[in-house]
CSV table of C-alpha atoms and ligand atoms in Angstrom, one decimal:
chain,number,residue,atom,x,y,z
Z,1,MET,CA,-50.4,216.0,253.7
Z,2,LYS,CA,-47.3,216.7,255.9
Z,3,GLN,CA,-46.6,214.1,258.3
Z,4,GLY,CA,-44.4,214.5,261.6
Z,5,LYS,CA,-42.8,217.4,263.2
Z,6,ILE,CA,-39.1,218.6,263.0
Z,7,VAL,CA,-37.5,220.8,265.7
Z,8,SER,CA,-34.1,222.2,265.3
Z,9,GLY,CA,-32.3,225.3,266.7
Z,10,MET,CA,-29.0,227.3,266.4
Z,11,ARG,CA,-27.1,229.0,268.9
Z,12,PRO,CA,-26.8,232.8,268.1
Z,13,THR,CA,-23.0,233.2,268.7
Z,14,GLY,CA,-21.9,234.8,265.4
Z,15,LYS,CA,-22.7,235.0,261.7
Z,16,MET,CA,-23.5,232.3,259.4
Z,17,HIS,CA,-21.1,230.8,257.0
Z,18,LEU,CA,-21.0,228.5,254.0
Z,19,GLY,CA,-20.3,225.5,256.3
Z,20,HIS,CA,-23.8,226.3,257.9
Z,21,LEU,CA,-25.4,226.9,254.6
Z,22,HIS,CA,-24.3,223.6,252.9
Z,23,GLY,CA,-24.6,221.5,256.2
Z,24,ALA,CA,-27.8,222.4,258.3
Z,25,LEU,CA,-29.6,225.2,256.2
Z,26,LEU,CA,-30.3,223.8,252.8
Z,27,ASN,CA,-31.1,220.5,254.8
Z,28,TRP,CA,-33.7,222.3,256.7
Z,29,LYS,CA,-34.8,224.0,253.6
Z,30,HIS,CA,-35.4,220.6,252.1
Z,31,LEU,CA,-37.1,219.3,255.2
Z,32,GLN,CA,-39.8,221.9,255.0
Z,33,GLU,CA,-41.3,220.2,252.1
Z,34,THR,CA,-42.3,217.1,254.2
Z,35,TYR,CA,-42.5,218.1,257.7
Z,36,HIS,CA,-44.1,220.6,259.9
Z,37,CYS,CA,-40.6,222.4,260.9
Z,38,TYR,CA,-40.1,224.4,264.1
Z,39,TYR,CA,-36.8,226.4,263.7
Z,40,PHE,CA,-35.6,228.6,266.6
Z,41,ILE,CA,-32.8,230.6,267.9
Z,42,ALA,CA,-31.3,229.0,271.0
Z,43,ASP,CA,-30.4,232.2,272.9
Z,44,TRP,CA,-30.5,230.6,276.3
Z,45,HIS,CA,-28.3,227.9,275.1
Z,46,ALA,CA,-25.9,230.5,273.7
Z,47,LEU,CA,-26.0,232.1,277.3
Z,48,THR,CA,-24.6,228.9,278.7
Z,49,SER,CA,-21.2,229.6,277.2
Z,50,GLU,CA,-21.2,233.1,276.3
Z,51,TYR,CA,-22.8,234.4,279.8
Z,52,ALA,CA,-19.8,236.8,280.4
Z,53,HIS,CA,-20.3,238.5,277.0
Z,54,PRO,CA,-23.9,238.4,276.0
Z,55,ASP,CA,-23.8,241.0,273.4
Z,56,ILE,CA,-23.0,238.7,270.7
Z,57,ILE,CA,-26.3,237.0,271.3
Z,58,ARG,CA,-28.4,240.1,270.6
Z,59,GLU,CA,-26.3,241.0,267.7
Z,60,SER,CA,-26.5,237.7,266.0
Z,61,THR,CA,-30.0,236.8,266.6
Z,62,TYR,CA,-31.4,238.9,263.8
Z,63,ASP,CA,-28.4,238.7,261.6
Z,64,ILE,CA,-29.1,234.6,261.6
Z,65,ILE,CA,-33.0,235.1,261.1
Z,66,ILE,CA,-32.1,237.2,258.1
Z,67,ASP,CA,-29.7,234.6,256.8
Z,68,TRP,CA,-32.5,231.8,257.2
Z,69,ILE,CA,-34.9,233.9,255.1
Z,70,SER,CA,-32.2,234.8,252.5
Z,71,VAL,CA,-31.3,231.3,251.6
Z,72,GLY,CA,-35.1,230.1,251.3
Z,73,LEU,CA,-36.4,229.0,254.6
Z,74,ASP,CA,-39.8,230.3,254.6
Z,75,PRO,CA,-41.4,231.7,257.7
Z,76,GLU,CA,-44.9,231.1,256.2
Z,77,VAL,CA,-44.2,227.4,255.8
Z,78,SER,CA,-42.1,226.9,258.9
Z,79,THR,CA,-42.4,228.3,262.5
Z,80,PHE,CA,-39.4,230.4,263.5
Z,81,PHE,CA,-39.1,231.5,267.0
Z,82,ILE,CA,-36.9,232.7,269.6
Z,83,GLN,CA,-36.4,230.3,272.5
Z,84,SER,CA,-36.3,232.9,275.3
Z,85,ASP,CA,-39.6,234.5,274.2
Z,86,ILE,CA,-41.5,231.1,274.8
Z,87,LYS,CA,-41.2,230.8,278.8
Z,88,GLU,CA,-42.9,227.7,278.8
Z,89,HIS,CA,-39.4,226.2,277.7
Z,90,ALA,CA,-38.0,227.1,281.3
Z,91,GLU,CA,-40.9,225.5,282.8
Z,92,LEU,CA,-40.5,222.2,281.0
Z,93,TYR,CA,-36.7,222.3,281.6
Z,94,VAL,CA,-37.5,222.8,285.7
Z,95,LEU,CA,-39.8,219.7,285.4
Z,96,PHE,CA,-37.3,217.5,283.5
Z,97,SER,CA,-34.4,218.5,285.5
Z,98,MET,CA,-36.2,216.7,288.5
Z,99,ILE,CA,-36.4,213.3,286.6
Z,100,THR,CA,-32.9,213.4,284.9
Z,101,PRO,CA,-30.3,211.4,286.7
Z,102,LEU,CA,-26.9,213.3,287.2
Z,103,PRO,CA,-24.9,210.4,285.6
Z,104,TRP,CA,-26.7,210.8,282.3
Z,105,LEU,CA,-25.4,214.5,282.0
Z,106,GLU,CA,-22.0,213.6,283.5
Z,107,ARG,CA,-21.2,211.0,281.0
Z,108,ASN,CA,-22.2,212.9,277.9
Z,109,PRO,CA,-19.4,212.6,275.4
Z,110,THR,CA,-20.1,216.3,274.1
Z,111,TYR,CA,-20.1,217.8,277.2
Z,112,LYS,CA,-16.9,216.1,278.2
Z,113,GLU,CA,-15.3,217.2,274.9
Z,114,GLN,CA,-16.5,220.9,275.3
Z,115,LEU,CA,-15.1,221.0,278.9
Z,116,ARG,CA,-11.7,219.8,277.5
Z,117,GLU,CA,-11.7,222.0,274.5
Z,118,LEU,CA,-13.3,225.4,275.3
Z,119,THR,CA,-10.7,226.0,278.1
Z,120,GLN,CA,-10.9,229.8,277.6
Z,121,ARG,CA,-14.4,229.9,279.3
Z,122,ASP,CA,-15.2,228.6,282.7
Z,123,LEU,CA,-18.0,225.8,282.0
Z,124,TYR,CA,-18.1,224.3,285.2
Z,125,THR,CA,-21.6,225.7,285.8
Z,126,TYR,CA,-24.8,224.1,286.6
Z,127,GLY,CA,-26.3,225.8,283.3
Z,128,PHE,CA,-24.0,224.2,281.1
Z,129,LEU,CA,-24.1,220.7,282.6
Z,130,GLY,CA,-28.0,221.0,282.2
Z,131,TYR,CA,-27.8,222.0,278.5
Z,132,PRO,CA,-29.0,218.9,277.1
Z,133,VAL,CA,-32.0,219.0,279.5
Z,134,LEU,CA,-33.0,222.4,278.2
Z,135,GLN,CA,-32.6,221.1,274.7
Z,136,ALA,CA,-34.8,218.1,275.6
Z,137,ALA,CA,-37.5,220.7,276.6
Z,138,ASP,CA,-37.0,222.6,273.3
Z,139,ILE,CA,-37.6,219.3,271.4
Z,140,LEU,CA,-40.4,217.8,273.4
Z,141,MET,CA,-42.3,220.9,273.7
Z,142,TYR,CA,-43.4,220.7,270.2
Z,143,LYS,CA,-43.7,217.0,270.2
Z,144,ALA,CA,-40.9,216.5,267.5
Z,145,ASN,CA,-40.7,213.2,265.5
Z,146,GLY,CA,-37.4,214.1,264.2
Z,147,VAL,CA,-34.5,216.4,265.1
Z,148,PRO,CA,-32.0,217.1,262.3
Z,149,VAL,CA,-28.6,217.9,264.0
Z,150,GLY,CA,-24.7,217.3,263.4
Z,151,GLU,CA,-23.1,214.5,264.7
Z,152,ASP,CA,-21.8,216.4,267.6
Z,153,GLN,CA,-25.3,217.1,268.9
Z,154,ALA,CA,-26.4,213.4,268.5
Z,155,PRO,CA,-25.9,212.6,272.2
Z,156,HIS,CA,-28.0,215.4,273.2
Z,157,VAL,CA,-30.9,214.1,271.2
Z,158,GLU,CA,-30.3,210.4,272.6
Z,159,LEU,CA,-30.5,212.0,276.1
Z,160,THR,CA,-33.7,213.7,274.8
Z,161,ARG,CA,-35.2,210.3,274.0
Z,162,GLU,CA,-34.2,208.9,277.5
Z,163,ILE,CA,-35.9,211.9,279.3
Z,164,ALA,CA,-38.9,211.4,277.0
Z,165,ARG,CA,-39.2,207.8,278.0
Z,166,ARG,CA,-38.6,208.3,281.5
Z,167,PHE,CA,-41.3,211.0,281.6
Z,168,ASN,CA,-43.9,208.8,279.8
Z,169,HIS,CA,-43.0,206.0,282.2
Z,170,LEU,CA,-43.5,208.0,285.4
Z,171,TYR,CA,-46.7,210.2,284.3
Z,172,GLY,CA,-48.2,208.6,281.3
Z,173,GLU,CA,-47.7,208.9,277.6
Z,174,VAL,CA,-47.3,212.5,276.6
Z,175,PHE,CA,-44.4,212.6,274.5
Z,176,PRO,CA,-43.2,210.9,271.0
Z,177,VAL,CA,-39.6,209.7,271.2
Z,178,PRO,CA,-37.9,211.7,268.5
Z,179,ASP,CA,-35.5,210.4,266.0
Z,180,VAL,CA,-31.9,211.8,265.3
Z,181,LEU,CA,-31.9,212.9,261.7
Z,182,LEU,CA,-28.1,213.1,261.0
Z,183,THR,CA,-27.3,216.1,259.0
Z,184,PRO,CA,-24.7,215.1,256.3
Z,185,MET,CA,-21.7,217.2,256.8
Z,186,SER,CA,-20.8,220.0,254.3
Z,187,LYS,CA,-18.2,219.0,252.0
Z,188,LEU,CA,-16.9,222.4,251.8
Z,189,LEU,CA,-13.9,222.9,254.0
Z,190,GLY,CA,-12.3,226.2,255.3
Z,191,MET,CA,-9.5,227.9,253.6
Z,192,ASP,CA,-6.9,225.9,255.5
Z,193,ARG,CA,-8.8,222.5,254.5
Z,194,ARG,CA,-9.9,222.0,258.2
Z,195,LYS,CA,-13.5,222.0,259.1
Z,196,MET,CA,-15.1,225.4,258.4
Z,197,SER,CA,-15.5,227.1,261.5
Z,198,LYS,CA,-15.7,230.7,262.9
Z,199,SER,CA,-13.3,229.8,265.5
Z,200,TYR,CA,-10.4,228.6,263.2
Z,201,GLY,CA,-10.6,231.9,261.3
Z,202,ASN,CA,-11.2,229.9,258.0
Z,203,ALA,CA,-14.8,230.5,257.1
Z,204,ILE,CA,-16.3,232.5,254.0
Z,205,PHE,CA,-19.4,234.0,255.5
Z,206,LEU,CA,-22.7,234.6,253.7
Z,207,THR,CA,-22.2,238.6,254.4
Z,208,ASP,CA,-18.7,238.8,253.1
Z,209,SER,CA,-18.2,241.4,250.4
Z,210,ASP,CA,-17.0,240.6,246.9
Z,211,GLN,CA,-13.3,241.8,247.9
Z,212,GLU,CA,-13.5,239.5,250.9
Z,213,ILE,CA,-14.4,236.5,248.9
Z,214,ASP,CA,-11.6,237.2,246.2
Z,215,ARG,CA,-9.2,237.6,249.2
Z,216,LYS,CA,-10.2,234.7,251.0
Z,217,VAL,CA,-10.7,232.2,247.7
Z,218,GLY,CA,-7.0,233.7,246.7
Z,219,GLN,CA,-5.5,232.3,250.3
Z,220,MET,CA,-7.2,228.8,249.9
Z,221,ILE,CA,-5.2,225.8,249.9
Z,222,THR,CA,-5.7,223.6,246.7
Z,223,ASP,CA,-4.3,220.0,245.9
Z,224,PRO,CA,-1.4,220.2,248.8
Z,225,GLN,CA,0.8,218.0,246.2
Z,226,ARG,CA,0.5,220.5,243.6
Z,227,ALA,CA,3.6,222.6,244.0
Z,228,ARG,CA,4.1,224.1,240.8
Z,229,LYS,CA,1.9,225.0,238.0
Z,230,ASP,CA,3.3,222.2,235.8
Z,231,ASP,CA,2.5,219.6,238.5
Z,232,PRO,CA,-0.5,217.5,237.6
Z,233,GLY,CA,-3.3,218.4,240.2
Z,234,ASP,CA,-6.1,216.3,241.6
Z,235,PRO,CA,-9.4,217.8,241.7
Z,236,ASP,CA,-10.7,215.0,244.0
Z,237,VAL,CA,-8.6,216.0,246.9
Z,238,CYS,CA,-9.0,219.8,246.1
Z,239,ASN,CA,-11.4,221.9,248.2
Z,240,VAL,CA,-11.5,224.7,245.5
Z,241,PHE,CA,-12.8,222.0,243.3
Z,242,SER,CA,-15.7,221.2,245.9
Z,243,PHE,CA,-16.8,224.7,245.4
Z,244,HIS,CA,-16.7,224.5,241.8
Z,245,GLU,CA,-19.0,221.5,242.0
Z,246,ILE,CA,-21.7,223.5,243.9
Z,247,TYR,CA,-21.4,226.9,242.3
Z,248,THR,CA,-19.6,226.6,238.8
Z,249,GLU,CA,-21.7,225.7,235.8
Z,250,ALA,CA,-21.5,222.0,234.9
Z,251,GLU,CA,-19.7,222.2,231.4
Z,252,LYS,CA,-16.9,224.3,233.0
Z,253,VAL,CA,-16.7,221.9,235.9
Z,254,ARG,CA,-15.8,219.2,233.4
Z,255,GLU,CA,-13.5,221.2,231.6
Z,256,ILE,CA,-11.6,221.9,234.9
Z,257,LYS,CA,-12.0,218.3,235.9
Z,258,ALA,CA,-10.0,217.4,232.8
Z,259,ALA,CA,-7.6,220.3,232.6
Z,260,CYS,CA,-6.2,220.1,236.1
Z,261,PRO,CA,-4.5,216.5,236.2
Z,262,ALA,CA,-3.0,217.4,232.9
Z,263,ALA,CA,-1.6,220.7,234.1
Z,264,ARG,CA,-3.4,222.7,231.5
Z,265,ILE,CA,-4.9,225.0,234.0
Z,266,GLY,CA,-3.2,226.6,237.0
Z,267,CYS,CA,-4.7,227.0,240.6
Z,268,VAL,CA,-4.5,231.0,240.4
Z,269,GLY,CA,-6.9,231.0,237.2
Z,270,CYS,CA,-9.1,228.1,238.8
Z,271,LYS,CA,-9.6,229.8,241.8
Z,272,LYS,CA,-10.4,233.3,240.0
Z,273,ILE,CA,-13.2,231.2,238.1
Z,274,MET,CA,-14.7,229.9,241.4
Z,275,ALA,CA,-14.7,233.2,243.1
Z,276,GLU,CA,-16.6,234.6,240.2
Z,277,SER,CA,-19.2,231.7,240.5
Z,278,LEU,CA,-19.3,232.0,244.1
Z,279,LYS,CA,-20.2,235.7,244.0
Z,280,LYS,CA,-23.0,234.8,241.4
Z,281,GLY,CA,-24.2,232.1,243.4
Z,282,LEU,CA,-24.5,234.4,246.5
Z,283,GLU,CA,-26.0,237.1,244.7
Z,284,PRO,CA,-29.7,236.3,245.2
Z,285,VAL,CA,-28.9,235.6,248.9
Z,286,ARG,CA,-27.3,239.2,249.5
Z,287,ALA,CA,-30.2,240.9,247.5
Z,288,LYS,CA,-32.5,239.3,249.7
Z,289,ARG,CA,-30.8,240.2,252.6
Z,290,LYS,CA,-30.2,243.7,251.7
Z,291,GLU,CA,-34.2,244.1,251.1
Z,292,LEU,CA,-34.8,242.4,254.3
Z,293,GLU,CA,-32.2,244.7,256.1
Z,294,SER,CA,-34.0,247.9,255.1
Z,295,ASN,CA,-37.2,246.4,256.2
Z,296,MET,CA,-36.6,245.2,259.9
Z,297,ASP,CA,-40.2,246.1,260.8
Z,298,LYS,CA,-41.0,243.3,258.6
Z,299,VAL,CA,-38.6,241.0,260.2
Z,300,LYS,CA,-39.6,241.6,263.6
Z,301,ASP,CA,-43.5,240.9,262.5
Z,302,ILE,CA,-42.3,237.8,261.1
Z,303,MET,CA,-40.8,236.8,264.4
Z,304,ALA,CA,-43.8,238.0,266.3
Z,305,ASP,CA,-45.9,235.7,264.2
Z,306,GLY,CA,-43.7,232.7,264.7
Z,307,ASN,CA,-43.5,233.2,268.3
Z,308,GLY,CA,-47.1,233.5,268.4
Z,309,ARG,CA,-47.5,230.2,266.8
Z,310,ALA,CA,-44.8,228.4,268.7
Z,311,ARG,CA,-46.2,230.0,272.1
Z,312,ALA,CA,-49.8,228.3,271.1
Z,313,ALA,CA,-48.3,224.8,270.7
Z,314,ALA,CA,-46.2,225.4,273.8
Z,315,ARG,CA,-49.2,226.3,276.0
Z,316,ASP,CA,-51.1,223.2,274.9
Z,317,THR,CA,-48.2,221.0,275.7
Z,318,MET,CA,-47.6,222.6,279.3
Z,319,GLU,CA,-51.2,222.0,279.9
Z,320,ALA,CA,-50.9,218.3,279.2
Z,321,VAL,CA,-47.6,218.2,281.0
Z,322,ARG,CA,-49.1,219.9,284.3
Z,323,GLU,CA,-51.9,217.6,284.0
Z,324,ALA,CA,-49.7,214.5,284.0
Z,325,VAL,CA,-47.4,215.8,286.5
Z,326,LYS,CA,-50.4,216.9,288.7
Z,327,ILE,CA,-48.6,220.3,289.5
Y,1,LIG,N1,-27.4,222.6,271.0
Y,1,LIG,C1,-27.6,222.9,269.5
Y,1,LIG,C2,-26.4,223.3,268.9
Y,1,LIG,O1,-25.5,223.7,269.3
Y,1,LIG,C3,-28.7,224.0,269.4
Y,1,LIG,C4,-30.0,223.4,269.9
Y,1,LIG,C5,-30.6,223.9,271.0
Y,1,LIG,C6,-30.9,222.5,269.4
Y,1,LIG,N2,-31.8,223.3,271.3
Y,1,LIG,C7,-31.9,222.4,270.1
Y,1,LIG,C8,-30.9,221.8,268.2
Y,1,LIG,C9,-33.0,221.5,269.8
Y,1,LIG,C10,-31.8,220.9,267.9
Y,1,LIG,C11,-32.9,220.8,268.8
Y,1,LIG,O2,-26.3,223.2,267.6
Y,2,LIG,FE1,-7.8,222.7,242.5
Y,2,LIG,FE2,-8.3,224.0,240.3
Y,2,LIG,FE3,-5.8,223.9,241.3
Y,2,LIG,FE4,-6.9,221.8,240.3
Y,2,LIG,S1,-6.4,223.7,239.2
Y,2,LIG,S2,-5.6,221.8,242.1
Y,2,LIG,S3,-8.8,221.9,240.8
Y,2,LIG,S4,-7.4,224.8,242.3
């Protein structure tokens, strides 16, 4: 018997890459086995920063859903839905906004960091300040017990916990106080050894072609101490080797681990082997994606079904909420 509920979402602001796969997605897949999971597309959250160019939101929503299914998230086991299709989230967000003190939002470290870093956009909006209040509505709507997120999102879930406590204190016990389930960071770095990210231009996407994978793997920085082929290398600091550990067969990985520090293998050859393993590893994901892309009606049905299940849960929660708030 599954115990407990999980809610997590992704903002549809572009394609999924290997950092997402080995960070959030495989973790989500794993959680499916032990929890009732609600996974959703946070399109209103995307709008808080992309309001001036919303096209990307529509474009990436179905891209992401297809990726979810292609990597093995199962829409029959988990409930997939699209945030903006469940209007109850907006209602709960309004109610939470009445009880959320402004300083809780203003002192949020993720908020402050994003204002500092995302300088190309004007983020001094009411919607962006209220981002975590909407997130609290997403989470508490399904009475989640746990929320799997990366470290940057932990302050938002902390705020959700405070909002849940405050609501329960004011109106009676309606919501469980959910735990933060920190997602371990993906070990796979981008081609330049920084964290893999679309905005750094260093990512390998699930949709990349064989040629793109060959080109990107060719550009990857290996052990930075290894300038020439006869210098010894250190697999432990080499990002190419991290990919081998996931995608290359174990015996070959052992060989490389021994050959690299003895300079018996060069980085160019080593990368070729890795690119082959990676392409092979992604093959089933691609095949599944192709199948789904040629059957978009089925994908739409899947989402209609998920939305229906989410809506039913949301309606129940909102009945209890309205009763509690007496409005
Ligand atoms: N803010 C999250 C992110 O950018 C996305 C998100 C929205 C979310 N609502 C959520 C995550 C609820 C977990 C639970 O990654
Ligand atoms: Fe990395 Fe392979 Fe080069 Fe060693 S040989 S440094 S593991 S790419």
